[in-house]
GROMACS .gro file of C-alpha atoms in nm:
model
  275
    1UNK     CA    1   1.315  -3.289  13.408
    2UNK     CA    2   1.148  -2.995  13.252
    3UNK     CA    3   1.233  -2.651  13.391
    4UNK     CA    4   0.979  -2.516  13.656
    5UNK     CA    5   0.833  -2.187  13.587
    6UNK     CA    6   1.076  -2.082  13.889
    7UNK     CA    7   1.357  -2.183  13.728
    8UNK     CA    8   1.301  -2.001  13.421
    9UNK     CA    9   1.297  -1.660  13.641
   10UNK     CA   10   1.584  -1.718  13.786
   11UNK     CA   11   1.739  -1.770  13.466
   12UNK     CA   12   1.634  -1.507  13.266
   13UNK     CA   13   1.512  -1.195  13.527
   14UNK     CA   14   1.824  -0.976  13.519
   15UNK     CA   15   1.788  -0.963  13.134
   16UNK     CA   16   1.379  -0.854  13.211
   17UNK     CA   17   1.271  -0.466  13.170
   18UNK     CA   18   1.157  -0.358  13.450
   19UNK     CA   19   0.799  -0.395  13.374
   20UNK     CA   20   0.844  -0.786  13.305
   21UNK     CA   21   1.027  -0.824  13.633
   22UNK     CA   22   0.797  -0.667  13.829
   23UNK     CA   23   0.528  -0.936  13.657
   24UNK     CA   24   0.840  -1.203  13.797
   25UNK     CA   25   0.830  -1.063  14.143
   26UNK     CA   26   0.470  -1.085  14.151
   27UNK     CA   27   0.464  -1.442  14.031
   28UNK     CA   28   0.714  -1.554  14.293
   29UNK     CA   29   0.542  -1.397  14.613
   30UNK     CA   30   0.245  -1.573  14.528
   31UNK     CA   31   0.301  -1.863  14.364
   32UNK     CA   32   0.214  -2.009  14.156
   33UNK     CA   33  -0.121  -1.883  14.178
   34UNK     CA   34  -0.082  -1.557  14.070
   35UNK     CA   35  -0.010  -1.707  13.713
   36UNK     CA   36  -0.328  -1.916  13.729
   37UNK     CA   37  -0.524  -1.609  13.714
   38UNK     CA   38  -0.614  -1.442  13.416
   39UNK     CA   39  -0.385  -1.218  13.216
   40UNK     CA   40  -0.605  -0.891  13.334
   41UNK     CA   41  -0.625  -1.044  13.690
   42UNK     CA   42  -0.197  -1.109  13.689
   43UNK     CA   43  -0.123  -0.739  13.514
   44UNK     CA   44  -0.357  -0.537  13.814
   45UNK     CA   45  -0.162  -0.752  14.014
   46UNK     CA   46   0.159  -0.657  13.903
   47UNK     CA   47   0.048  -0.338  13.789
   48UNK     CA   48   0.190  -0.361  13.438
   49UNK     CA   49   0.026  -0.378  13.139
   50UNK     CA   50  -0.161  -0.690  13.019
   51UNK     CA   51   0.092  -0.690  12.699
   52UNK     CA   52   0.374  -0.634  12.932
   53UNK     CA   53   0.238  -1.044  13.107
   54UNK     CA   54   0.260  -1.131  12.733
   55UNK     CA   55   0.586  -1.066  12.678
   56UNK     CA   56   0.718  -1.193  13.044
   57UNK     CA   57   0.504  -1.529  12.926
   58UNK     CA   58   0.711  -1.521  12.565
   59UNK     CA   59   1.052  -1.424  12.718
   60UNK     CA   60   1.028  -1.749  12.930
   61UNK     CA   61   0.976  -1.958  12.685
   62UNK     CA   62   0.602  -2.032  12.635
   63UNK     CA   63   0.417  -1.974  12.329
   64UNK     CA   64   0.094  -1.839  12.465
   65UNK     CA   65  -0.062  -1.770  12.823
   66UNK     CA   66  -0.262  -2.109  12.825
   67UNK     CA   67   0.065  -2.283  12.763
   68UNK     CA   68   0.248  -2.125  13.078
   69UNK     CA   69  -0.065  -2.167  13.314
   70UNK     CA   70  -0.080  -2.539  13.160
   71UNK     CA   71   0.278  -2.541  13.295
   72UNK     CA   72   0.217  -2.376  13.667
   73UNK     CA   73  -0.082  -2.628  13.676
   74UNK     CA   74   0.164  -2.950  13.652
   75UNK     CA   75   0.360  -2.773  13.884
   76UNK     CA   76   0.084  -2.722  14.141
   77UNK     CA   77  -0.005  -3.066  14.131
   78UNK     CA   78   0.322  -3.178  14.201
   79UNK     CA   79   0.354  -2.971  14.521
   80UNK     CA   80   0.030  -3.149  14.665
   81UNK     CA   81   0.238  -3.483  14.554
   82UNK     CA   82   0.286  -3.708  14.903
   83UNK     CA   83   0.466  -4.011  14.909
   84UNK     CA   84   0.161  -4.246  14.925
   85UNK     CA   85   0.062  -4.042  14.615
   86UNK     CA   86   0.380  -4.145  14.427
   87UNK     CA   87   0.418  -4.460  14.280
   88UNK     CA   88   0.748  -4.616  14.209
   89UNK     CA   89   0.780  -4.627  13.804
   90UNK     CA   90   0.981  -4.908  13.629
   91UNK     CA   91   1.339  -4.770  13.583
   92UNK     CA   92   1.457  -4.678  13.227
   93UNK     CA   93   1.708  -4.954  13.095
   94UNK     CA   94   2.083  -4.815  13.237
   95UNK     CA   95   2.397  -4.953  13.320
   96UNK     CA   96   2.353  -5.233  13.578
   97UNK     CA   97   2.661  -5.051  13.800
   98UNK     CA   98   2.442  -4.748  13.744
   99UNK     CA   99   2.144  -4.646  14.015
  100UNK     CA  100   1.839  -4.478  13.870
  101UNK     CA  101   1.853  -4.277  14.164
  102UNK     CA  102   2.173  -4.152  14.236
  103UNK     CA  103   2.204  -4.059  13.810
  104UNK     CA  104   1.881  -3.828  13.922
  105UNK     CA  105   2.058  -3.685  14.266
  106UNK     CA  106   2.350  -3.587  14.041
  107UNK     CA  107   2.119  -3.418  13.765
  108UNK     CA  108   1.920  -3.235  14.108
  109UNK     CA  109   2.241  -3.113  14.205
  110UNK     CA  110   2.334  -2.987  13.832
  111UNK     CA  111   2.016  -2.810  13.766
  112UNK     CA  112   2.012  -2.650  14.095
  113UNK     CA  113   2.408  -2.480  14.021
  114UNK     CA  114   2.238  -2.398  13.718
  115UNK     CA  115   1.996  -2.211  13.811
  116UNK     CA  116   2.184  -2.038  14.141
  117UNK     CA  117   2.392  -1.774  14.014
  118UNK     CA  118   2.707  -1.661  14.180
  119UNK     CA  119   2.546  -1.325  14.237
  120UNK     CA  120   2.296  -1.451  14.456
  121UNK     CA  121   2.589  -1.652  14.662
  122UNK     CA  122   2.741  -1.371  14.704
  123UNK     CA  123   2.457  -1.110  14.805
  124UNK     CA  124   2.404  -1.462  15.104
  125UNK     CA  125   2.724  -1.494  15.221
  126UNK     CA  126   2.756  -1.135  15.269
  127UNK     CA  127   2.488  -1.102  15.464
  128UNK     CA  128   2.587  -1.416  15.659
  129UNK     CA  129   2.921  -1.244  15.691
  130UNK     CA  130   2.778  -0.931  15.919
  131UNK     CA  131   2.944  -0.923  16.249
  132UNK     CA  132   2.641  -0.707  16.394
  133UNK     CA  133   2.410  -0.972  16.245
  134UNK     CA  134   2.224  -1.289  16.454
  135UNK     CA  135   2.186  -1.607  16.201
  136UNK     CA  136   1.913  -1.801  16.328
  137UNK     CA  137   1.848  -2.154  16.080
  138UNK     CA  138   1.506  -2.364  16.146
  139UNK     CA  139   1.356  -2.658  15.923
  140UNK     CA  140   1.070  -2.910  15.900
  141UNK     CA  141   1.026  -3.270  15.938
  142UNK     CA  142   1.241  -3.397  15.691
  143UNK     CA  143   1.473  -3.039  15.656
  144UNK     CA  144   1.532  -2.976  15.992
  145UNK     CA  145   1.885  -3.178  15.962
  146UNK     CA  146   1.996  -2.955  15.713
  147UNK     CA  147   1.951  -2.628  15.938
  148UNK     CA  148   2.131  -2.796  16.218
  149UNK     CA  149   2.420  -2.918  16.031
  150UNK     CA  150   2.481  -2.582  15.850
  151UNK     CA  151   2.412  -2.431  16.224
  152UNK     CA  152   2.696  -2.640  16.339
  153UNK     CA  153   2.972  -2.526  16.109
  154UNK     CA  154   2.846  -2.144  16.130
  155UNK     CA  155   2.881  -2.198  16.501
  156UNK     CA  156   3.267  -2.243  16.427
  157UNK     CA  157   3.365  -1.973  16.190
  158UNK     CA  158   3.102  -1.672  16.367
  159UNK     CA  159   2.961  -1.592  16.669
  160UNK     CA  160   2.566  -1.565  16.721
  161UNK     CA  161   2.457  -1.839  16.573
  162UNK     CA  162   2.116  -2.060  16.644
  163UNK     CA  163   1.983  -2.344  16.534
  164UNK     CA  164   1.598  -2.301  16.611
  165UNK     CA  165   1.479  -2.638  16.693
  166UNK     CA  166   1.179  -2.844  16.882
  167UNK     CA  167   0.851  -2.722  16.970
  168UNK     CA  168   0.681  -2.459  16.708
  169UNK     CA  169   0.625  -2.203  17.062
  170UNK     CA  170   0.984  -2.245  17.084
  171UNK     CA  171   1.027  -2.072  16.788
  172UNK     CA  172   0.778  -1.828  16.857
  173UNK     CA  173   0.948  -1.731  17.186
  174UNK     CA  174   1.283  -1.635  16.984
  175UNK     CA  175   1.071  -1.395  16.739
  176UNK     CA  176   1.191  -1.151  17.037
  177UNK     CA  177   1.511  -1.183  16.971
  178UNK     CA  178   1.503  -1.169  16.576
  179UNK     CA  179   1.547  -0.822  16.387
  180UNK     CA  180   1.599  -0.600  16.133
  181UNK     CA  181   2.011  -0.663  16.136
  182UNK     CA  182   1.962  -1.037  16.150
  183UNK     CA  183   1.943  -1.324  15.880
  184UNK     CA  184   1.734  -1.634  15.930
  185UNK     CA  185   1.754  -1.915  15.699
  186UNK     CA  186   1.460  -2.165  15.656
  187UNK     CA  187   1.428  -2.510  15.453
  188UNK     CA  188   1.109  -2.605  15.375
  189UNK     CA  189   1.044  -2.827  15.075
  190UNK     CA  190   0.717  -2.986  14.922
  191UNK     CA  191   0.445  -3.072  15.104
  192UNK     CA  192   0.530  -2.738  15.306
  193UNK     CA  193   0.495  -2.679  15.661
  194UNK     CA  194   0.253  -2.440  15.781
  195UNK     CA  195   0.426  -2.360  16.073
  196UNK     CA  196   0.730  -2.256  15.906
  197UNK     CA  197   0.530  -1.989  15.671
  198UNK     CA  198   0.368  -1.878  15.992
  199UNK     CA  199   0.706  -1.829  16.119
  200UNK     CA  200   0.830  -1.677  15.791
  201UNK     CA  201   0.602  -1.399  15.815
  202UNK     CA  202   0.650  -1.341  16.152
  203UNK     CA  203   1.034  -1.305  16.134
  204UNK     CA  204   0.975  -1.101  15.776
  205UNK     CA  205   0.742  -0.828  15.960
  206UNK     CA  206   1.056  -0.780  16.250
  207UNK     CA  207   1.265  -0.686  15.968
  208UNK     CA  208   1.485  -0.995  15.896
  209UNK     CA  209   1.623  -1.120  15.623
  210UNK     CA  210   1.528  -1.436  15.471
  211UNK     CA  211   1.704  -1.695  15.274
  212UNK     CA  212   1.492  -1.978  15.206
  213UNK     CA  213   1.648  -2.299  15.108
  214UNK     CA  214   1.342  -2.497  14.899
  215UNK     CA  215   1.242  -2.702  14.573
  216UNK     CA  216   1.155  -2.553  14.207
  217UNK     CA  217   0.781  -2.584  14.321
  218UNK     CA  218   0.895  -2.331  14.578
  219UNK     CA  219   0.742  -2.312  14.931
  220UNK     CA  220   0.502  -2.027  15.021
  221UNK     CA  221   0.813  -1.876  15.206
  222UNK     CA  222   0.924  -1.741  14.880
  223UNK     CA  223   0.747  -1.448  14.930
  224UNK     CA  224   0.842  -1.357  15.244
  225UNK     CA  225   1.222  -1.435  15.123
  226UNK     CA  226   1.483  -1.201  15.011
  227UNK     CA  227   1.713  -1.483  14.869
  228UNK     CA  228   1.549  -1.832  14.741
  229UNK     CA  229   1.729  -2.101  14.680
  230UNK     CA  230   1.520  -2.374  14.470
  231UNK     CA  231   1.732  -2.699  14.451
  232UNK     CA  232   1.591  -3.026  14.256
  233UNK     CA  233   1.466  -3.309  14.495
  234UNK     CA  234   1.218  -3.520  14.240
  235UNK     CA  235   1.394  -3.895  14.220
  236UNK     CA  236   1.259  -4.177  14.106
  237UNK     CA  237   1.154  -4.270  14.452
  238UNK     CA  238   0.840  -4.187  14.708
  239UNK     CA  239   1.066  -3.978  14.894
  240UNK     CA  240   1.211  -3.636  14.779
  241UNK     CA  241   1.586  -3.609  14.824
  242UNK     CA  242   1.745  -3.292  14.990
  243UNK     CA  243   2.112  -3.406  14.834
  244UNK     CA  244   2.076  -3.064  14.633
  245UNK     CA  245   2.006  -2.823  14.914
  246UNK     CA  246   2.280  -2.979  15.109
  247UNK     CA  247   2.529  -2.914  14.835
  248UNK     CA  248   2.404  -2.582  14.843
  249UNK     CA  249   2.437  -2.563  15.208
  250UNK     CA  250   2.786  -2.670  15.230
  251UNK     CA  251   2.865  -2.445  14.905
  252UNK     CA  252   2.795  -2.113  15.145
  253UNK     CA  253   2.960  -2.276  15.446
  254UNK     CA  254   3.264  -2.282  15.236
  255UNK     CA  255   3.229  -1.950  15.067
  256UNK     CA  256   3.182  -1.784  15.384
  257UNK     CA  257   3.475  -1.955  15.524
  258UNK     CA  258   3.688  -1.794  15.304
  259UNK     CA  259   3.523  -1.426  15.354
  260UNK     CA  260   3.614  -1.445  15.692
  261UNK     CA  261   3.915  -1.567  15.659
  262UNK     CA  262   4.170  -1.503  15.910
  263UNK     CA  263   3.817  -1.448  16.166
  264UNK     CA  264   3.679  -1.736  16.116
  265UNK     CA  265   4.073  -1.915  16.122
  266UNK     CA  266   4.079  -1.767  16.398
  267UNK     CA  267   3.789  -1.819  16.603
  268UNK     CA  268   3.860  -2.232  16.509
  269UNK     CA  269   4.179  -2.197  16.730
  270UNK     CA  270   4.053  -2.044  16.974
  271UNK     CA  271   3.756  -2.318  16.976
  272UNK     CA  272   4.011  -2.614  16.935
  273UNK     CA  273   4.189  -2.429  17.225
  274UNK     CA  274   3.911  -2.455  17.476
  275UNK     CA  275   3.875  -2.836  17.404
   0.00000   0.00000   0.00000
C-alpha cells in the first residue's frame, strides 16, 4: 500500500523549515481538507507563502499540487469506505500455507513502526509516566477493546487510571474530572465516531493532553491531538483490522513498564498481595 499523505509527514517533518511545517501542522488539524483547497486558500491558511505549499508538496514526494490533492482525494474516499462498500477482491496467487490476510496484518504492523518514531514513544510514555497525571482511555464500536485492555495493564503499573466506557453522557459527566495535568488516550479509526470528536474537543479545551491512536486516513481527532498514532488497518477483507494499533498499544505498555521500573514492580506486589 501506497503511503498516505499522513504518513509522509510523519516521515519527513523534523527535516521541514519551519515554514513547510507549519503548512504540515495545518494539513493535519484539518484533514485532509485543508489540502483540497487551493494553493492560495492552504498558504492563508497556514500563513506561509504560496511557494512555501510548493515546496512542502515537492518535499513529500509529489510532482505538482494536482498530484498531491489527486492523492488526499483517494484518501478521502477511503475514509467514507464501509464494509458493505468493500468488496472482497480475488486474492493474488501466494503460498497455499500463506493467508492473504495475515501477510497484510504483518505489512500494517511494519508500516505503522515505520512511520512511529521512537521520539514520539518517548514524548507518550513520558507523559503517561506523570505521577500528578489522571490517564483516562475511551474508544468506539469496534476500538473500544483496545482502550480497555491497555486500561487494564496501566491499572497495574500506576495509579489513576480509567477506562471511560458505556453511555456517551457517561463520558460527558467525567469531562469534570479531566484537566490540564492529565492525558487521555482515544482510538477512533475509519468511519469515525462523532461522539468521540465531540469528546476530543471537549477534553482538548480543559487542557488535556491527547494521544490519539487511529489509521493513516486519520480521524478528525488529529487536530485536537498532541501525539497521533496512525497504524495500517486496510486488509483484504470488509472489515478493518486494529492488529497494528494493538501492537502499538502493547509497545507503550511495555515501554512504560520499564520507566517506572521499580514503581510499577512495585505497585504489582503490592496488587498480587491484596489477592
Amino acid at each position: 500500500m501506497v503511503s498516505s499523505v499522513a504518513e509522509l509527514i510523519s516521515e519527513k517533518i523534523d527535516a521541514m523549515p519551519a515554514g513547510e511545517r507549519r503548512a504540515a501542522q495545518t494539513l493535519i488539524a484539518a484533514y485532509p481538507v485543508i489540502g483540497l483547497k487551493t494553493v492560495a486558500e492552504f498558504s492563508q491558511q497556514a500563513g506561509v507563502s504560496s511557494p512555501t505549499i510548493l515546496r512542502f508538496v515537492a518535499r513529500l514526494g509529489f510532482q505538482n499540487y494536482p498530484e498531491f490533492q489527486s492523492a488526499l482525494q483517494d484518501e478521502l474516499a477511503a475514509q467514507l469506505q464501509s464494509p458493505a462498500s468493500r468488496t472482497f477482491a480475488a486474492p493474488s496467487p501466494l503460498p497455499a500455507s500463506t493467508a492473504p490476510i495475515l501477510e497484510a496484518v504483518l505489512e500494517n504492523i511494519r508500516e505503522t513502526f515505520r512511520h512511529l518514531s521512537d521520539r514520539q514513544l518517548t514524548d507518550i510514555v513520558a507523559h503517561l509516566a506523570n505521577p500528578r497525571a489522571h490517564v483516562f482511555l475511551v474508544g468506539g464500536r469496534f476500538t473500544d477493546p483496545l482502550a480497555r485492555y491497555m486500561a487494564a495493564h496501566l491499572n497495574l503499573i500506576r495509579p489513576n487510571v480509567t477506562h471511560l466506557y458505556g453511555q456517551e453522557s457517561l463520558w460527558r459527566d467525567r469531562l469534570i474530572d479531566i484537566g490540564k495535568r492529565d492525558t487521555l488516550l482515544i482510538f477512533d479509526i475509519r468511519r469515525y465516531q462523532e461522539s468521540l470528536v465531540r469528546f476530543a474537543e471537549k477534553a482538548n479545551q480543559r487542557g488535556a493532553t491527547i494521544v490519539l491512536f487511529t489509521d493513516q486516513w486519520l480521524s478528525p481527532i488529529a487536530r485536537f491531538a498532541r501525539h497521533v498514532i496512525a497504524g495500517r488497518t486496510a486488509v483484504p477483507s470488509a472489515w478493518d483490522s486494529s492488529a497494528a494499533l494493538f501492537v502499538a498499544a502493547e509497545t507503550l505498555i511495555g515501554a512504560l513498564t520499564r520507566k517506572l521500573d521499580d514503581e510499577g514492580a512495585g505497585r504489582i506486589r503490592a496488587i498480587e498481595d491484596l489477592r
